[in-house]
Coordinates of C-alpha atoms in Angstrom, one line a residue:
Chain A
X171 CA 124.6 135.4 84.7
X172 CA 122.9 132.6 82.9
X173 CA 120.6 133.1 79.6
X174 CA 117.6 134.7 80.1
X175 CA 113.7 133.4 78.9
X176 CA 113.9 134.8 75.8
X177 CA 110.3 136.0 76.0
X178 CA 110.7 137.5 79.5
X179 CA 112.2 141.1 79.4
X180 CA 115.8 141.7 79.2
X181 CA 117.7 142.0 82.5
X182 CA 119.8 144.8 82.8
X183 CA 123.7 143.1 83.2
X184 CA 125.0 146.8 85.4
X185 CA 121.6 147.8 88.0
X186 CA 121.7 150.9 87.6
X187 CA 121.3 153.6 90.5
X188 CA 117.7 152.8 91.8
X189 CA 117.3 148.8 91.9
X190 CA 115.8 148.2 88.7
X191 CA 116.1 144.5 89.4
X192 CA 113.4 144.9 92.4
X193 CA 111.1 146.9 90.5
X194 CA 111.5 144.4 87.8
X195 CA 111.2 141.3 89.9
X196 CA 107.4 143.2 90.9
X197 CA 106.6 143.3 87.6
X198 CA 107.2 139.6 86.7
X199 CA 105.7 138.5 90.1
X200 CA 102.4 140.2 89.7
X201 CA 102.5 139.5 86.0
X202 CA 102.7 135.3 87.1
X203 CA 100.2 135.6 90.0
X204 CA 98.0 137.0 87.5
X205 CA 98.3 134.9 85.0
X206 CA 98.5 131.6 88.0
X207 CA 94.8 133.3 88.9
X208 CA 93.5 133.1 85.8
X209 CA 94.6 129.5 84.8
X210 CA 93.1 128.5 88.4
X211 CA 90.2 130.4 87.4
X212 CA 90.2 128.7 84.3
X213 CA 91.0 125.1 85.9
X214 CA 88.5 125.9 88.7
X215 CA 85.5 127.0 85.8
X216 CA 86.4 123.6 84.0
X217 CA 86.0 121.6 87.0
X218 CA 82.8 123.1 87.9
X219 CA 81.9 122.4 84.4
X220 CA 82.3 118.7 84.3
X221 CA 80.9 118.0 87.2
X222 CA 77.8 120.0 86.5
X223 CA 77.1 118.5 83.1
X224 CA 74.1 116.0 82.5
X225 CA 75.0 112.4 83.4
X226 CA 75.2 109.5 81.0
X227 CA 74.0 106.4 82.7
X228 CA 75.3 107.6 85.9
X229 CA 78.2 109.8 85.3
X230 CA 78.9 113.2 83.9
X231 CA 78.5 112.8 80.2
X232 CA 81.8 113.7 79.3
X233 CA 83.8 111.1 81.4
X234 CA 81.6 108.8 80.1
X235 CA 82.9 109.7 76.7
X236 CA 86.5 109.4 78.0
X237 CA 85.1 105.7 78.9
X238 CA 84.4 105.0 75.0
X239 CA 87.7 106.6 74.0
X240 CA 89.5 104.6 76.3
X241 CA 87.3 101.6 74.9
X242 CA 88.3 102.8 71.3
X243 CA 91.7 102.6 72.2
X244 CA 92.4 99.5 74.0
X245 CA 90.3 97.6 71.6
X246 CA 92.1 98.4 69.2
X247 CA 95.1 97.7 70.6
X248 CA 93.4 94.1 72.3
X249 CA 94.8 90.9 71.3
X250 CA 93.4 87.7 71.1
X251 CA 96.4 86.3 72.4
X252 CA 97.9 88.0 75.2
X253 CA 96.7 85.7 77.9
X254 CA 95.9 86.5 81.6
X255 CA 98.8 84.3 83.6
X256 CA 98.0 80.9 84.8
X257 CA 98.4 79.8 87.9
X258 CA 99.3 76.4 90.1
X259 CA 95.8 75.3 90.9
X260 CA 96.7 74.7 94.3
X261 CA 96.9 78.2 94.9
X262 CA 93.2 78.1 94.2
X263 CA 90.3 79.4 96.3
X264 CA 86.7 79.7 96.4
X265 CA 85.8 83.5 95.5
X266 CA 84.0 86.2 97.7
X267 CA 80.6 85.1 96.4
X268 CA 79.5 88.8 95.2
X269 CA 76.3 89.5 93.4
X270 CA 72.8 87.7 94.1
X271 CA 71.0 89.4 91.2
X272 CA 69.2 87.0 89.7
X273 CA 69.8 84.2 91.0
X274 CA 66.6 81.7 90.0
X275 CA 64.6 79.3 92.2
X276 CA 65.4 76.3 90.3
X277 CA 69.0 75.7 89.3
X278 CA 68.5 72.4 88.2
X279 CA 71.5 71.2 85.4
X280 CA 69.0 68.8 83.7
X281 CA 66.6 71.4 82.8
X282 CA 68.6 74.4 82.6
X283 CA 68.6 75.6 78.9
X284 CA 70.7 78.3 77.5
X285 CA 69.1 80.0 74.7
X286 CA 71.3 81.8 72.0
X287 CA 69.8 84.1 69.3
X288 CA 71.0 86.2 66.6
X289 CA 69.2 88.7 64.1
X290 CA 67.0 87.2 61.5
X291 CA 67.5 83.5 63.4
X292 CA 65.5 81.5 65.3
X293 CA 66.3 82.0 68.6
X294 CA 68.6 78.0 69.4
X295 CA 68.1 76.4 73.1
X296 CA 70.6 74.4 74.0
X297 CA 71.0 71.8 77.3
X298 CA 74.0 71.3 79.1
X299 CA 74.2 68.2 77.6
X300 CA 75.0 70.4 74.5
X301 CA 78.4 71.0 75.7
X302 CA 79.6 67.8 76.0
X303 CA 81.9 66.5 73.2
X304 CA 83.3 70.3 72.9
X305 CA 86.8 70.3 73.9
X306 CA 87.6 70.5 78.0
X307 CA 89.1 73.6 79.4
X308 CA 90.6 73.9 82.6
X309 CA 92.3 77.0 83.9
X310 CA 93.8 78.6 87.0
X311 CA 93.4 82.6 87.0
X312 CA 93.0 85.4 88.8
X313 CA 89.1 86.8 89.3
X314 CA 89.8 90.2 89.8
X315 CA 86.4 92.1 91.1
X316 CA 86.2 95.9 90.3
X317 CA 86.7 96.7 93.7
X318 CA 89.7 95.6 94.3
X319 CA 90.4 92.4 95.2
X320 CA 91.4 89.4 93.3
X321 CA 91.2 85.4 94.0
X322 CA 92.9 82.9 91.9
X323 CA 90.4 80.4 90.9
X324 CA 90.4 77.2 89.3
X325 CA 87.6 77.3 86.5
X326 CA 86.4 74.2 84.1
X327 CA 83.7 74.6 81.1
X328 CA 83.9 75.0 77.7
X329 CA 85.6 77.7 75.6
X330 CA 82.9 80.2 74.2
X331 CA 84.4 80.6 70.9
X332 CA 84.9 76.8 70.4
X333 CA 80.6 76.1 70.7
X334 CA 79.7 79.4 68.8
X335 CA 82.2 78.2 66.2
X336 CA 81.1 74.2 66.3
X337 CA 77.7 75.5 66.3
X338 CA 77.4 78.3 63.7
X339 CA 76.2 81.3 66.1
X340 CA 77.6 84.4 66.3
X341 CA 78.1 84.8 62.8
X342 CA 76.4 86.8 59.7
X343 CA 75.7 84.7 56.2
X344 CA 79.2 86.3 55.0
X345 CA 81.3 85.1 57.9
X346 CA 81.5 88.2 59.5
X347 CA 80.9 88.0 63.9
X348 CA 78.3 89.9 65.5
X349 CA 80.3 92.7 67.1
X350 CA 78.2 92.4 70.4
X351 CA 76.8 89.8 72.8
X352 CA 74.1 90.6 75.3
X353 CA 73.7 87.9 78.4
X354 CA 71.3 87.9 80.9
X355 CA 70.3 85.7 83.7
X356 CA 66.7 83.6 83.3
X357 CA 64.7 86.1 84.7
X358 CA 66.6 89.5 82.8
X359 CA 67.1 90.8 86.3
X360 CA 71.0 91.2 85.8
X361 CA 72.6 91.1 82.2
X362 CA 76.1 92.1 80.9
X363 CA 77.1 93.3 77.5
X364 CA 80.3 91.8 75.8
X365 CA 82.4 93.1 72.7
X366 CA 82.4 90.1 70.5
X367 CA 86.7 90.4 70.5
X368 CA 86.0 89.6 74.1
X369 CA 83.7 86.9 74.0
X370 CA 86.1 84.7 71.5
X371 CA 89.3 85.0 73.8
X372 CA 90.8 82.0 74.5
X373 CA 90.0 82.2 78.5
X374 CA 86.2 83.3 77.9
X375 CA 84.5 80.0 78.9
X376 CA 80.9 78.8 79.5
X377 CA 81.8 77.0 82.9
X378 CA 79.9 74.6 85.3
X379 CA 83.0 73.7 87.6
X380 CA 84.9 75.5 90.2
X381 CA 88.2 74.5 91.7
X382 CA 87.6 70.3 91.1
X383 CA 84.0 70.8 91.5
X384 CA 80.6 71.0 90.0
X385 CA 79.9 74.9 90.1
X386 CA 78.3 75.9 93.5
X387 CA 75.0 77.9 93.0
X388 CA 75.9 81.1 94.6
X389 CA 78.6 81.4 92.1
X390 CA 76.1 80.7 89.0
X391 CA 75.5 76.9 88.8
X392 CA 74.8 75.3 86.8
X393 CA 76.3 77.8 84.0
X394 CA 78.1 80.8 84.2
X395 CA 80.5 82.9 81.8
X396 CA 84.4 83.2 82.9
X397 CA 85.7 85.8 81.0
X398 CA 89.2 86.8 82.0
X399 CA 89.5 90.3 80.3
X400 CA 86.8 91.7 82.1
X401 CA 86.4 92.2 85.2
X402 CA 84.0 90.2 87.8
X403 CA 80.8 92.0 87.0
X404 CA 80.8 90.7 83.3
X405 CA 81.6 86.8 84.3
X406 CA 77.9 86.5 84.7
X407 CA 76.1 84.1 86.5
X408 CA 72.7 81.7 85.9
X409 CA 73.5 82.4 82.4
X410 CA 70.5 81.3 80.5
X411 CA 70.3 83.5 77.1
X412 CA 73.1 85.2 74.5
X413 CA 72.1 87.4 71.9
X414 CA 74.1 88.5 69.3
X415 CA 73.7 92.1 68.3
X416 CA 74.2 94.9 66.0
X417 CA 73.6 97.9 68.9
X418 CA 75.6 98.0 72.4
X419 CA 74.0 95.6 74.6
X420 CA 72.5 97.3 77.7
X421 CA 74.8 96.2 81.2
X422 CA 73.5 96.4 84.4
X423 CA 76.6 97.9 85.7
X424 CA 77.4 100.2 82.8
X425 CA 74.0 101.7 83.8
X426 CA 74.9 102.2 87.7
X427 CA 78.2 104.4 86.6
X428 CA 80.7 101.6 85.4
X429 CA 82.9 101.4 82.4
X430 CA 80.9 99.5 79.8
X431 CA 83.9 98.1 78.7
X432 CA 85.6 97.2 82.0
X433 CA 88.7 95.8 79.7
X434 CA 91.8 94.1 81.6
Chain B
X255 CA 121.7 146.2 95.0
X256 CA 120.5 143.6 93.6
X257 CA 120.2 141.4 90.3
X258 CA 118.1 138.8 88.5
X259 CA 118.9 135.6 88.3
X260 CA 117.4 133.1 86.3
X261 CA 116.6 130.1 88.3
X262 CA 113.8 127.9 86.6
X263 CA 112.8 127.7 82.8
X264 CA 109.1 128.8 81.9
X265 CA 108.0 125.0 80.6
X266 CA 109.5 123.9 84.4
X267 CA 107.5 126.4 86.2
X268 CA 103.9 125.1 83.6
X269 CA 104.8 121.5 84.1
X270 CA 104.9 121.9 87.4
X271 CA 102.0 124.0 88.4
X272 CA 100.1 121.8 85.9
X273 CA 101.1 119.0 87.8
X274 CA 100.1 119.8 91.0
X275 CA 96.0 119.9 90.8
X276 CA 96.2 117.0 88.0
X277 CA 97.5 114.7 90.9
X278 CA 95.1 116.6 93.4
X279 CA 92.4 115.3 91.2
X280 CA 94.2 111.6 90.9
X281 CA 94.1 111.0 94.5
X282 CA 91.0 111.7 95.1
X283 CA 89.5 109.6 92.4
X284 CA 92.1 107.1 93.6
X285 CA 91.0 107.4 97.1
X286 CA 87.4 106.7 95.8
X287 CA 88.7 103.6 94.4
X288 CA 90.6 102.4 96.9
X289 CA 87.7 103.0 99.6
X290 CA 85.6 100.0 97.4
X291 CA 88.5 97.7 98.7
X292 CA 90.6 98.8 101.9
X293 CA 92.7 96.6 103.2
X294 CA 96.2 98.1 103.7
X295 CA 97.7 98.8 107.3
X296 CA 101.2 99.3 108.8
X297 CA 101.2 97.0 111.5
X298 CA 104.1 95.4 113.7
X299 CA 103.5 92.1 115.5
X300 CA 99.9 92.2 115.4
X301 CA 99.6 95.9 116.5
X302 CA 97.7 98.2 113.8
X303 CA 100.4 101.5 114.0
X304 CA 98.3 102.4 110.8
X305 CA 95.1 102.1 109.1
X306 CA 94.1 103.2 105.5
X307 CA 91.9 104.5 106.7
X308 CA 89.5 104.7 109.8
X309 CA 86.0 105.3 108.9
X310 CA 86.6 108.8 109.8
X311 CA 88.7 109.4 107.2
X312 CA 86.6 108.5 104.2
X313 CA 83.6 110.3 105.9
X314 CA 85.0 113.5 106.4
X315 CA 86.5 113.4 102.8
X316 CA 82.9 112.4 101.3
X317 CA 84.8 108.8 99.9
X318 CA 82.2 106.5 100.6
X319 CA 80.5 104.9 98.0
X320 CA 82.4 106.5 95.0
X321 CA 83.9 103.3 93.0
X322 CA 82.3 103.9 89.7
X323 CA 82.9 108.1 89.7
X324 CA 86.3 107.4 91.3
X325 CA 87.3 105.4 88.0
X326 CA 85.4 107.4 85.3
X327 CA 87.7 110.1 86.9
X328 CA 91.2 108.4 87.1
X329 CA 90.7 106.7 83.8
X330 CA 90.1 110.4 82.7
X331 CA 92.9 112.4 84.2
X332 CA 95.3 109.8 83.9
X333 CA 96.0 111.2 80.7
X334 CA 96.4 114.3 81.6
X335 CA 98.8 113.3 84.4
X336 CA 100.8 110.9 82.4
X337 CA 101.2 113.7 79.0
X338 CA 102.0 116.1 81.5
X339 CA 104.6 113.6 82.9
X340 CA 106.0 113.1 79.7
X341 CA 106.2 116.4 78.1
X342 CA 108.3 117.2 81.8
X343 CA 110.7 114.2 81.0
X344 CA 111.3 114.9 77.8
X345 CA 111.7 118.6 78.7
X346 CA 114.7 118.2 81.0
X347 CA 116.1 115.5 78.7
X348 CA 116.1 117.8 75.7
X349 CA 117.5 121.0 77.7
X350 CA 120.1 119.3 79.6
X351 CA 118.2 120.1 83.1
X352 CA 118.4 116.6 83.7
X353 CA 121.8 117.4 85.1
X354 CA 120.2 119.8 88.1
X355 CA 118.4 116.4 89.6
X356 CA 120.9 113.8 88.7
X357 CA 121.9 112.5 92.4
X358 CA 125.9 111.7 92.1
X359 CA 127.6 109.5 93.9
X360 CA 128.4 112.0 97.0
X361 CA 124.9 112.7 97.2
X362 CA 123.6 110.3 99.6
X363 CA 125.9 111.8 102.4
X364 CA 125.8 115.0 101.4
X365 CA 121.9 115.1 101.7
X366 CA 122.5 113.9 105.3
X367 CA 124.2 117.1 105.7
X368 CA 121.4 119.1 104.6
X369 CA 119.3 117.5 106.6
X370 CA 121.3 118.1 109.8
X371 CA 121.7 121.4 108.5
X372 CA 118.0 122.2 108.2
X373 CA 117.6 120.6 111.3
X374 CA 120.0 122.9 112.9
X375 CA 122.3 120.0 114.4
X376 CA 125.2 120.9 111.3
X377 CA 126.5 124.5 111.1
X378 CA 128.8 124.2 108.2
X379 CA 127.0 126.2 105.1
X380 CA 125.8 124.1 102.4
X381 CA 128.2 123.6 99.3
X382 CA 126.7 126.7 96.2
X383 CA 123.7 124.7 94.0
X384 CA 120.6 125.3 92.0
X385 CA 119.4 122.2 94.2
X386 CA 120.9 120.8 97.2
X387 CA 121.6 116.8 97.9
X388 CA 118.7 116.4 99.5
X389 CA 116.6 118.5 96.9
X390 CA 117.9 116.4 94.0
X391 CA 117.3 113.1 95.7
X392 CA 114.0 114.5 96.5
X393 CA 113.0 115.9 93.2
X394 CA 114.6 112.7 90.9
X395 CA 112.8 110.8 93.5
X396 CA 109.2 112.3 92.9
X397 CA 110.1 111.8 89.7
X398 CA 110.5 108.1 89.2
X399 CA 107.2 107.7 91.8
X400 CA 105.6 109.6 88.9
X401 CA 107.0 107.0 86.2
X402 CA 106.0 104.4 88.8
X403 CA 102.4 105.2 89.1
X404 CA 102.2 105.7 85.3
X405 CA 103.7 102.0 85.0
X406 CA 101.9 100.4 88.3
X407 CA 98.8 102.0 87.0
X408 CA 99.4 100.3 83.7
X409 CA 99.7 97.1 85.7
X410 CA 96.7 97.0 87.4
X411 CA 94.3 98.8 84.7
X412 CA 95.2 96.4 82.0
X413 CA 96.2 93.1 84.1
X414 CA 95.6 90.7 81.3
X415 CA 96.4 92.7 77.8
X416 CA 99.6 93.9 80.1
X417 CA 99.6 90.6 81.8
X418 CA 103.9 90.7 81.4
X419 CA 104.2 94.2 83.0
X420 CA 101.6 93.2 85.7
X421 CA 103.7 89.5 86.3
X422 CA 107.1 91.9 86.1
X423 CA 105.7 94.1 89.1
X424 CA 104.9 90.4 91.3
X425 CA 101.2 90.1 90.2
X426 CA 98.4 91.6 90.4
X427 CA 97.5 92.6 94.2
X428 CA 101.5 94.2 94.5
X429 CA 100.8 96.0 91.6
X430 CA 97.8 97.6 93.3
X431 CA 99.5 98.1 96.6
X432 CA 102.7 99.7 94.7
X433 CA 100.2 102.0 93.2
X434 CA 98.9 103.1 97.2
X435 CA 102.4 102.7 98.7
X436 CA 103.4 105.8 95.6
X437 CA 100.5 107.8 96.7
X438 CA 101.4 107.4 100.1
X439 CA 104.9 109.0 99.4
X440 CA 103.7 111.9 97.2
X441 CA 102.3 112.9 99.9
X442 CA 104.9 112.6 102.6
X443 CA 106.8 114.4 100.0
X444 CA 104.6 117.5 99.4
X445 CA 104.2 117.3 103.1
X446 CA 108.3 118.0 103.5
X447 CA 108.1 120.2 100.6
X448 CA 105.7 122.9 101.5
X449 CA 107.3 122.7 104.9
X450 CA 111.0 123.6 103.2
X451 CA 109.0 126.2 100.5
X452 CA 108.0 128.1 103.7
X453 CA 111.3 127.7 104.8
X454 CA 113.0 128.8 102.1
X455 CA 110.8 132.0 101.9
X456 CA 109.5 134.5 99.6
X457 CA 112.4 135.2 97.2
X458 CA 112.6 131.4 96.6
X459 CA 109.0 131.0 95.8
X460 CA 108.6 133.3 93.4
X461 CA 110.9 132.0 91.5
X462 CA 109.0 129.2 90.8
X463 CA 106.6 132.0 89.9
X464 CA 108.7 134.2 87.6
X465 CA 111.5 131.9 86.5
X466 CA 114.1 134.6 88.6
X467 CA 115.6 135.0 92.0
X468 CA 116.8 138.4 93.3
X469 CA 120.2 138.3 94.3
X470 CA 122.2 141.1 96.3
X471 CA 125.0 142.1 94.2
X472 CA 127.3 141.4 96.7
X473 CA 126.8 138.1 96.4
X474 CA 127.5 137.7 92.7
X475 CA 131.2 136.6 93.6
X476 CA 129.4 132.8 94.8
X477 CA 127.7 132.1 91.5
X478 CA 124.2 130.9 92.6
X479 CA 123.1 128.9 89.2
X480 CA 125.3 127.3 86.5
X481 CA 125.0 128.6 83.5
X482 CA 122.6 127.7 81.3
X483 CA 123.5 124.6 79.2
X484 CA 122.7 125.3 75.4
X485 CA 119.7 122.7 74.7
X486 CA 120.6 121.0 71.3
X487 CA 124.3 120.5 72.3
X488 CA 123.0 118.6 76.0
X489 CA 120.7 116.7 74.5
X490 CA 123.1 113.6 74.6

């Protein structure tokens, strides 16, 4: 005989005449199918509960909560340093080219402006020709699109943090960052918000080339934002303004159901 | 005449009836993932012996078009699935029942006899157990998939924070298909394992139930279950 639960009742060690151990065994066995209905009731009734709540930009409210708690707790466990792996740049290919919302008319590089703003600043419009003389970054990582697939890329531009920091945006009179970034594309039609730990990773770059070449317009020419903890849907492209900001920045896909977060 | 035996402890039978809808609910918000993206197959020189999955599959399931719920869902439950995990582990590695599952090194070919057995080819009966060979390969196995989805997950949901456990598992893409090829075993195993629960019968599924097996008195000469190991002393 081995040692009872101590909170079931106490087996007889001699059955006695009738087979106590049968009626016994009845008693426990209804006792757990009731109490199995009644947690399946109880999982059953959640279920229908969370599904049937009011949804938050797409999804039931309280998932979307579980979205910010997850948010809460890998940025706070985020590191500026722990760096998505690099890779031989010949292993390099051109992405599928998802994502056509808005995408302007005129993409020309010698008129495209980026304008960046900040509360209680004039809004700053910048050329290209801005981002010459900050330090040249090129990288070989992995684009990883939220559904699913991946393609190591070859991307060259300028390290965000480096121009907000040479330029003095981002920033409060105290020092203190912004903690949010809203970009959009020239015509507001698609637009990503950005944690501002995000934004000043080392891999988040302002980027005009593409494996050795000038950045092909379907995949945002003639700027775009590589950002490498995020996935695909923040590296917006045709990026034209940043905003720094005290509130979340709307995202187009945080709206549609996505994490607004979308952290790798 | 017959007696009680005690067969499986309460926080056993919880954990594992916990378990069961938590990874219901995980792979189907994984399959609403995976739809977004589908490009795994079983094929042999060019011939396509498997697809995940034919377009039947997804609509009959209602699959389509479910990235963004799939992923509030998995990122939610995930928790669930992984605590519940854990508690399990450290369950049987506080109480000893560790021991039940450990596979030994007779195992192997003794869980080839049990499968001849249960396939009628064997007629020896099998050696006196809590769990057969083939029962504790099974059950440590389901257990390390369960740590493996908890790590692949890890893998793929954090690629760059987690960028050494993701490079560890060979990048990125094996991460992900690790993750399916797991899924793709639970449920070959709960496949084999309802089929052997029916098997086994009544007596042995209520125990899962109850905790107890009856046992014919006869039979108390063939000890059915070790003892019970005291907890604090086979902790070690």
């Amino acid at each position: 005989m081995s040692t009872p639960n101590p909170s079931l009742p106490p087996v007889p060690p001699e059955p006695a005449d009738k087979d106590i151990a049968r009626q016994q065994m009845w008693r426990m066995t209804r006792r757990g199918f009731v109490r199995g209905a009644v947690a399946a009731s109880g999982g059953g009734l959640g279920w229908w509960w969370l599904q049937s709540r009011s949804t938050d930009n797409g999804i039931p409210w309280p998932l979307r909560a579980i979205h910010r708690l997850n948010e809460r707790l890998w940025g706070g466990a985020y590191s500026q340093g722990r760096l998505a792996p690099e890779f031989p740049p010949a292993m390099a290919a051109e992405p599928k080219p998802n994502g056509v919302y808005g995408w302007p008319d005129d993409t020309d590089p010698a008129t495209w402006t980026l304008t960046v703003s900040q509360p209680e600043a004039v809004g700053r419009v910048f050329r290209l020709a801005h981002l010459v003389g900050h330090p040249r970054v090129e990288m070989t990582t992995e684009l990883k699109c939220i559904e699913g697939w991946s393609q190591v890329v070859t991307w060259g531009g300028v390290r965000l943090a480096d121009f907000l920091t040479a330029q003095g945006l981002g920033q409060r009179p105290g020092g203190d960052w912004y903690p949010y970034l809203s970009l959009s594309t020239p015509d507001s039609k698609y637009y990503v918000g950005i944690d501002i730990a995000s934004a000043l990773h080392p891999q988040t770059l302002l980027c005009d080339r593409m494996n050795g070449e000038p950045l092909p317009g379907k995949h945002g020419a003639p700027l775009r934002l590589v950002i490498t903890v995020k996935y695909g849907i923040k590296n917006i492209k045709w990026l034209s303004t940043i905003r720094f900001q005290d509130e979340r920045p709307a995202d187009y896909w945080a709206e549609r159901g996505y994490d607004w977060y979308s952290g790798l | 005449m017959n007696h009680l035996e005690h067969k499986h402890d309460r926080a056993v039978r919880y954990f594992h009836w916990v378990n069961a809808p938590l990874l219901a609910v995980m792979i189907w918000s994984g399959l609403l993932i995976y739809w977004a993206y589908d490009p795994y197959e079983i094929a042999i020189r060019g011939i396509v012996l498997v697809k995940f999955f034919p377009d039947w599959f997804y609509h009959h399931l209602d699959l389509k078009f479910g990235l963004a719920t799939g992923m509030a869902y998995h990122f939610a439950f995930m928790w669930f699935f992984a605590v519940n995990g854990l508690l399990y582990i450290g369950y049987t590695a506080w109480s000893g029942h560790w021991r039940d599952l450990r596979p030994t090194r007779r195992t192997p070919i003794e869980a080839f006899h049990v499968v001849l057995h249960d396939l009628r080819l064997r007629k020896e009966p099998l050696p006196p157990g809590k769990f057969n060979a083939a029962q504790r390969l099974a059950y440590a196995g389901v257990v390390m998939m369960g740590a493996g989805s908890v790590i692949s997950g890890l893998a793929i949901y954090k690629p760059t924070q987690l960028a050494w456990l993701t490079t560890l598992l060979g990048g990125y893409q094996a991460a992900r298909l690790e993750h399916f090829a797991l899924t793709v075993g639970y449920v070959l195993f709960f496949i084999v394992h309802i089929a052997q629960v029916i098997r086994a019968g009544w007596n042995n599924f209520r125990s899962m139930v109850t905790g107890y097996e009856l046992i014919p008195v006869a039979q108390e000469a063939t000890p059915h279950v070790h003892p019970k190991p005291e907890p604090a002393a086979s902790a070690s």
